[in-house]
C-alpha positions as semicolon CSV with decimal commas, in nm:
position;residue;x (nm);y (nm);z (nm)
1;M;-4,118;3,442;2,529
2;A;-4,306;3,397;2,250
3;T;-4,425;3,029;2,238
4;R;-4,295;2,778;1,984
5;K;-4,273;2,396;1,857
6;T;-4,012;2,179;1,881
7;A;-3,860;2,044;1,560
8;A;-3,829;1,660;1,714
9;K;-4,165;1,434;1,818
10;S;-4,182;1,476;2,247
11;N;-4,155;1,134;2,296
12;V;-3,973;1,188;2,656
13;S;-4,129;1,149;2,969
14;A;-4,120;1,450;3,222
15;E;-3,901;1,290;3,425
16;E;-3,617;1,348;3,071
17;L;-3,724;1,715;3,031
18;L;-3,688;1,814;3,361
19;G;-3,362;1,676;3,391
20;Y;-3,265;1,853;3,082
21;Y;-3,475;2,171;3,212
22;R;-3,201;2,109;3,525
23;D;-2,889;2,024;3,265
24;M;-2,978;2,309;3,107
25;L;-2,999;2,587;3,425
26;L;-2,663;2,453;3,514
27;I;-2,476;2,575;3,234
28;R;-2,677;2,962;3,248
29;R;-2,558;2,991;3,654
30;F;-2,235;2,820;3,612
31;E;-2,082;3,036;3,331
32;E;-2,251;3,366;3,495
33;K;-2,055;3,323;3,747
34;A;-1,767;3,256;3,619
35;G;-1,850;3,561;3,453
36;Q;-1,872;3,722;3,748
37;L;-1,535;3,586;3,889
38;Y;-1,329;3,728;3,592
39;G;-1,486;4,024;3,614
40;M;-1,342;4,038;3,957
41;G;-1,026;3,905;3,815
42;L;-1,057;3,533;4,009
43;I;-1,022;3,375;3,685
44;G;-0,733;3,536;3,401
45;G;-0,642;3,492;3,099
46;F;-0,897;3,402;2,807
47;C;-1,263;3,205;2,911
48;H;-1,539;3,117;2,619
49;L;-1,825;3,149;2,761
50;Y;-2,105;2,834;2,601
51;I;-2,423;3,101;2,679
52;G;-2,678;2,999;2,458
53;Q;-2,581;2,700;2,330
54;E;-2,627;2,439;2,694
55;A;-2,966;2,293;2,393
56;V;-2,660;2,139;2,195
57;V;-2,421;1,955;2,465
58;V;-2,737;1,842;2,714
59;G;-2,912;1,680;2,373
60;L;-2,598;1,483;2,229
61;E;-2,547;1,398;2,584
62;A;-2,863;1,263;2,620
63;A;-2,787;1,004;2,326
64;A;-2,493;0,965;2,491
65;K;-2,367;0,606;2,735
66;D;-2,174;0,541;2,961
67;G;-1,749;0,453;2,742
68;D;-1,819;0,689;2,515
69;K;-1,559;1,000;2,449
70;R;-1,635;1,312;2,389
71;I;-1,410;1,633;2,304
72;T;-1,429;2,010;2,215
73;S;-1,261;2,354;2,160
74;Y;-1,162;2,595;2,449
75;R;-1,467;2,706;2,485
76;D;-1,566;2,390;2,748
77;H;-1,751;2,477;3,040
78;G;-2,064;2,243;2,966
79;H;-1,945;1,950;2,766
80;M;-1,768;1,929;3,124
81;L;-2,047;1,924;3,294
82;A;-2,312;1,798;3,091
83;C;-2,077;1,511;3,108
84;G;-2,111;1,495;3,467
85;M;-1,786;1,711;3,573
86;D;-1,768;1,821;3,909
87;P;-1,854;2,272;3,954
88;K;-1,591;2,231;4,208
89;G;-1,374;2,148;4,035
90;V;-1,400;2,254;3,718
91;M;-1,491;2,614;3,936
92;A;-1,169;2,590;4,069
93;E;-0,996;2,467;3,746
94;L;-1,106;2,854;3,657
95;T;-0,892;3,002;3,905
96;G;-0,645;2,792;3,865
97;R;-0,654;2,695;4,216
98;E;-0,547;2,358;4,317
99;G;-0,851;2,189;4,367
100;G;-0,965;2,169;3,997
101;Y;-0,974;1,882;3,741
102;S;-0,602;2,012;3,623
103;K;-0,473;2,086;3,949
104;G;-0,507;2,453;3,864
105;K;-0,231;2,424;3,594
106;G;-0,493;2,408;3,301
107;G;-0,718;2,735;3,335
108;S;-1,030;2,747;3,124
109;M;-0,890;2,640;2,800
110;H;-0,758;2,272;2,913
111;M;-0,901;2,026;3,077
112;F;-0,955;1,679;3,178
113;S;-1,156;1,493;3,340
114;K;-1,018;1,053;3,259
115;E;-1,270;0,860;3,450
116;K;-1,575;1,121;3,290
117;H;-1,386;1,057;2,940
118;F;-1,376;1,392;2,872
119;Y;-1,063;1,442;2,634
120;G;-1,093;1,844;2,633
121;G;-1,059;2,159;2,614
122;H;-0,801;2,223;2,371
123;G;-0,647;2,620;2,222
124;I;-0,531;2,540;1,881
125;V;-0,824;2,604;1,679
126;G;-0,929;2,281;1,544
127;A;-0,649;2,053;1,733
128;Q;-0,880;1,823;1,890
129;V;-1,030;1,761;1,596
130;P;-0,777;1,465;1,477
131;L;-0,735;1,340;1,836
132;G;-1,159;1,318;1,833
133;A;-1,091;1,114;1,526
134;G;-0,816;0,939;1,762
135;L;-1,002;0,858;2,034
136;A;-1,286;0,735;1,827
137;F;-1,002;0,491;1,652
138;S;-0,908;0,348;1,963
139;D;-1,278;0,149;1,918
140;R;-1,270;0,041;1,655
141;Y;-0,921;-0,138;1,792
142;K;-1,034;-0,302;1,994
143;G;-1,331;-0,339;1,931
144;N;-1,614;-0,250;2,115
145;D;-1,984;-0,019;2,015
146;N;-1,839;0,320;2,191
147;V;-1,913;0,638;2,000
148;T;-1,633;0,983;2,064
149;F;-1,837;1,294;2,027
150;T;-1,551;1,589;1,927
151;Y;-1,718;1,943;1,877
152;F;-1,570;2,189;1,723
153;G;-1,719;2,559;1,539
154;D;-1,765;2,676;1,217
155;G;-1,437;2,884;1,267
156;A;-1,253;2,566;1,298
157;A;-1,441;2,442;1,022
158;N;-1,239;2,565;0,754
159;Q;-0,909;2,434;0,877
160;G;-0,734;2,253;0,651
161;Q;-0,674;1,959;0,892
162;V;-1,091;1,849;0,960
163;Y;-1,054;1,762;0,591
164;E;-0,766;1,510;0,626
165;T;-0,920;1,326;0,932
166;Y;-1,313;1,349;0,762
167;N;-1,109;1,171;0,520
168;M;-0,804;0,926;0,735
169;A;-1,228;0,834;0,957
170;M;-1,459;0,694;0,682
171;L;-1,086;0,543;0,518
172;W;-1,147;0,359;0,858
173;D;-1,468;0,340;0,933
174;L;-1,406;0,565;1,263
175;P;-1,746;0,582;1,516
176;V;-1,680;0,930;1,548
177;I;-1,935;1,200;1,571
178;F;-1,887;1,537;1,415
179;V;-2,090;1,769;1,571
180;I;-2,000;2,147;1,432
181;E;-2,155;2,361;1,698
182;N;-2,228;2,696;1,404
183;N;-2,276;2,983;1,684
184;K;-2,228;3,216;1,349
185;Y;-1,985;3,405;1,423
186;A;-1,677;3,231;1,507
187;M;-1,398;3,432;1,654
188;G;-1,579;3,718;1,589
189;T;-1,638;3,717;1,158
190;S;-2,004;3,613;1,049
191;V;-1,963;3,341;0,853
192;Q;-2,115;3,454;0,541
193;R;-1,848;3,614;0,470
194;A;-1,617;3,352;0,654
195;T;-1,703;3,073;0,405
196;K;-1,840;3,056;0,052
197;S;-2,023;2,724;0,160
198;P;-2,374;2,757;0,307
199;S;-2,380;2,475;0,507
200;L;-2,143;2,328;0,665
201;W;-2,229;2,004;0,730
202;E;-2,224;1,916;0,316
203;R;-1,908;1,909;0,264
204;G;-1,798;1,581;0,409
205;A;-2,045;1,454;0,060
206;A;-1,652;1,510;-0,043
207;Y;-1,584;1,188;0,103
208;G;-1,866;1,012;0,154
209;I;-1,958;1,001;0,528
210;K;-2,322;1,147;0,621
211;G;-2,483;1,414;0,823
212;E;-2,767;1,653;0,871
213;E;-2,847;2,014;1,054
214;V;-2,991;2,018;1,329
215;D;-3,139;2,279;1,486
216;G;-2,980;2,369;1,804
217;M;-3,205;2,604;2,014
218;D;-3,418;2,284;2,074
219;V;-3,282;2,054;2,326
220;L;-3,535;1,767;2,202
221;A;-3,490;1,769;1,828
222;V;-3,054;1,736;1,857
223;K;-3,156;1,501;2,122
224;A;-3,368;1,260;1,816
225;A;-3,018;1,365;1,526
226;G;-2,800;1,295;1,772
227;E;-2,961;0,923;1,878
228;K;-2,999;0,902;1,499
229;A;-2,579;0,997;1,386
230;V;-2,496;0,716;1,758
231;A;-2,691;0,448;1,607
232;H;-2,494;0,494;1,297
233;C;-2,130;0,500;1,438
234;R;-2,293;0,215;1,687
235;A;-2,349;-0,027;1,333
236;G;-1,991;0,038;1,190
237;K;-2,119;0,256;0,899
238;G;-1,836;0,510;1,009
239;P;-1,786;0,911;1,072
240;Y;-2,128;1,145;1,121
241;I;-2,144;1,537;1,093
242;L;-2,409;1,691;1,284
243;E;-2,372;2,057;1,229
244;V;-2,583;2,210;1,478
245;M;-2,767;2,557;1,424
246;T;-2,692;2,757;1,784
247;Y;-2,606;3,122;1,925
248;R;-2,351;3,276;2,105
249;Y;-2,525;3,523;2,333
250;R;-2,168;3,619;2,468
251;G;-1,836;3,761;2,310
252;H;-1,646;3,516;2,203
253;S;-1,487;3,570;2,490
254;M;-1,489;3,726;2,810
255;S;-1,230;4,025;2,622
256;D;-1,441;4,040;2,352
257;P;-1,705;4,374;2,334
258;A;-1,904;4,164;1,970
259;K;-1,946;4,544;1,829
260;Y;-1,976;4,317;1,480
261;R;-2,331;4,184;1,527
262;T;-2,576;4,458;1,720
263;R;-2,761;4,393;2,014
264;D;-3,085;4,412;1,879
265;E;-3,020;4,085;1,741
266;V;-2,933;3,905;2,042
267;Q;-3,211;4,018;2,223
268;K;-3,425;3,892;1,919
269;I;-3,267;3,562;2,005
270;R;-3,283;3,517;2,336
271;E;-3,674;3,656;2,309
272;E;-3,846;3,423;2,074
273;R;-3,610;3,133;2,008
274;D;-3,399;3,083;2,403
275;A;-3,392;2,721;2,392
276;I;-3,421;2,712;2,868
277;E;-3,752;2,910;2,754
278;H;-3,833;2,635;2,552
279;V;-3,856;2,436;2,736
280;R;-3,940;2,583;3,042
281;D;-4,231;2,655;2,780
282;L;-4,314;2,260;2,671
283;L;-4,250;2,158;3,110
284;L;-4,577;2,424;3,210
285;Q;-4,781;2,375;2,900
286;G;-4,746;1,964;2,942
287;K;-4,833;2,076;3,375
288;H;-4,528;1,867;3,392
289;A;-4,397;2,105;3,692
290;S;-4,488;2,439;3,816
291;E;-4,361;2,795;3,806
292;D;-4,323;2,761;4,191
293;D;-4,144;2,415;4,081
294;L;-3,944;2,580;3,793
295;K;-3,827;2,834;4,120
296;A;-3,743;2,597;4,326
297;I;-3,514;2,450;4,056
298;D;-3,350;2,760;4,030
299;K;-3,288;2,836;4,352
300;E;-3,091;2,541;4,376
301;I;-2,894;2,462;4,028
302;K;-2,768;2,872;4,212
303;A;-2,676;2,789;4,492
304;V;-2,476;2,445;4,395
305;V;-2,265;2,716;4,188
306;N;-2,253;2,921;4,470
307;E;-2,070;2,618;4,636
308;A;-1,883;2,600;4,339
309;A;-1,727;2,921;4,357
310;E;-1,713;2,925;4,737
311;F;-1,497;2,641;4,667
312;S;-1,273;2,761;4,372
313;K;-1,204;3,044;4,609
314;E;-1,072;2,899;4,885
315;S;-0,880;2,641;4,742
316;P;-0,525;2,681;4,755
317;E;-0,289;2,791;4,512
318;P;-0,109;2,507;4,319
319;A;0,267;2,481;4,515
320;L;0,511;2,485;4,318
321;D;0,628;2,080;4,293
322;E;0,310;2,079;4,096
323;L;0,523;2,229;3,837
324;W;0,703;1,913;3,837
325;T;0,367;1,693;3,797
326;D;0,180;1,504;3,542
327;I;0,443;1,541;3,211
328;Y;0,603;1,391;2,940
329;A;0,968;1,378;3,074
330;S;1,007;1,194;3,467
331;D;1,393;1,221;3,412
332;V;1,385;1,595;3,466
333;P;1,652;1,736;3,732
334;Q;1,360;1,978;3,952
335;N;1,712;2,237;3,884
336;A;1,706;2,245;3,590
């Protein structure tokens, strides 16, 4: 991989840098294993992998504090791991088992954790955006300084509900950070073909919302932008937009052959822009870790992921009576 300079000042400790490397590597290895389990038929339905985009959520979680909330779309495994959810529970949910975060009833696209303030995982394109504003309204109403990270992609950026939410968020000065994870291809159409305006974050200007574009393949740049956005929201100045320029290496989902781009294009990004390799280079060049140290971390992460995979296979299928738990109506007759 070609050496590149970070867009952000490297004002982080060796320990922090190693933490970002570890967190991103966990997401990468977890998603690779999820892809294997999908190929074996152990994960059904849709499965959207986060491989290539790891620096986005790891960088923004580095700017968050306890009490902050996050909500995202169906490409959600990385967000769960980054906010501290147990890999076992996430993987078990992918395989539809009782030990999963939604007891095997949500699958890849619908997982939640009240404890970690993770509010999904939403299968409807753009649906999480107004919900994220609602979460931020809750904190505004309570008078605390928590913020909500509301993630959506470049494809969802053309949804009308996004702009209705922008308007409401600015009217009420909601502490919400709208994170556009621009991986350039949405469900399979290049952003250049799907939208006339090349800069998605600038659309917020119509509502007076500040924002910026960020290099999403540089975890330190994402962290720095996240800290700026968080400070803006905590100060009561209303919403903020971050358009994080990233790239997914796999197709939109596991069923997508990704014929709308060339293999050479993907390989070029892997070789020249990979976020994990970038941090790896920083660690080695700064003598914060040796090759052996990094190999040991990779081995440790693989063990965690393999343990999660085994747990997901051994966890039982949900019992039939689970059909009647976690539903809105508590008086539904069980013989209905």
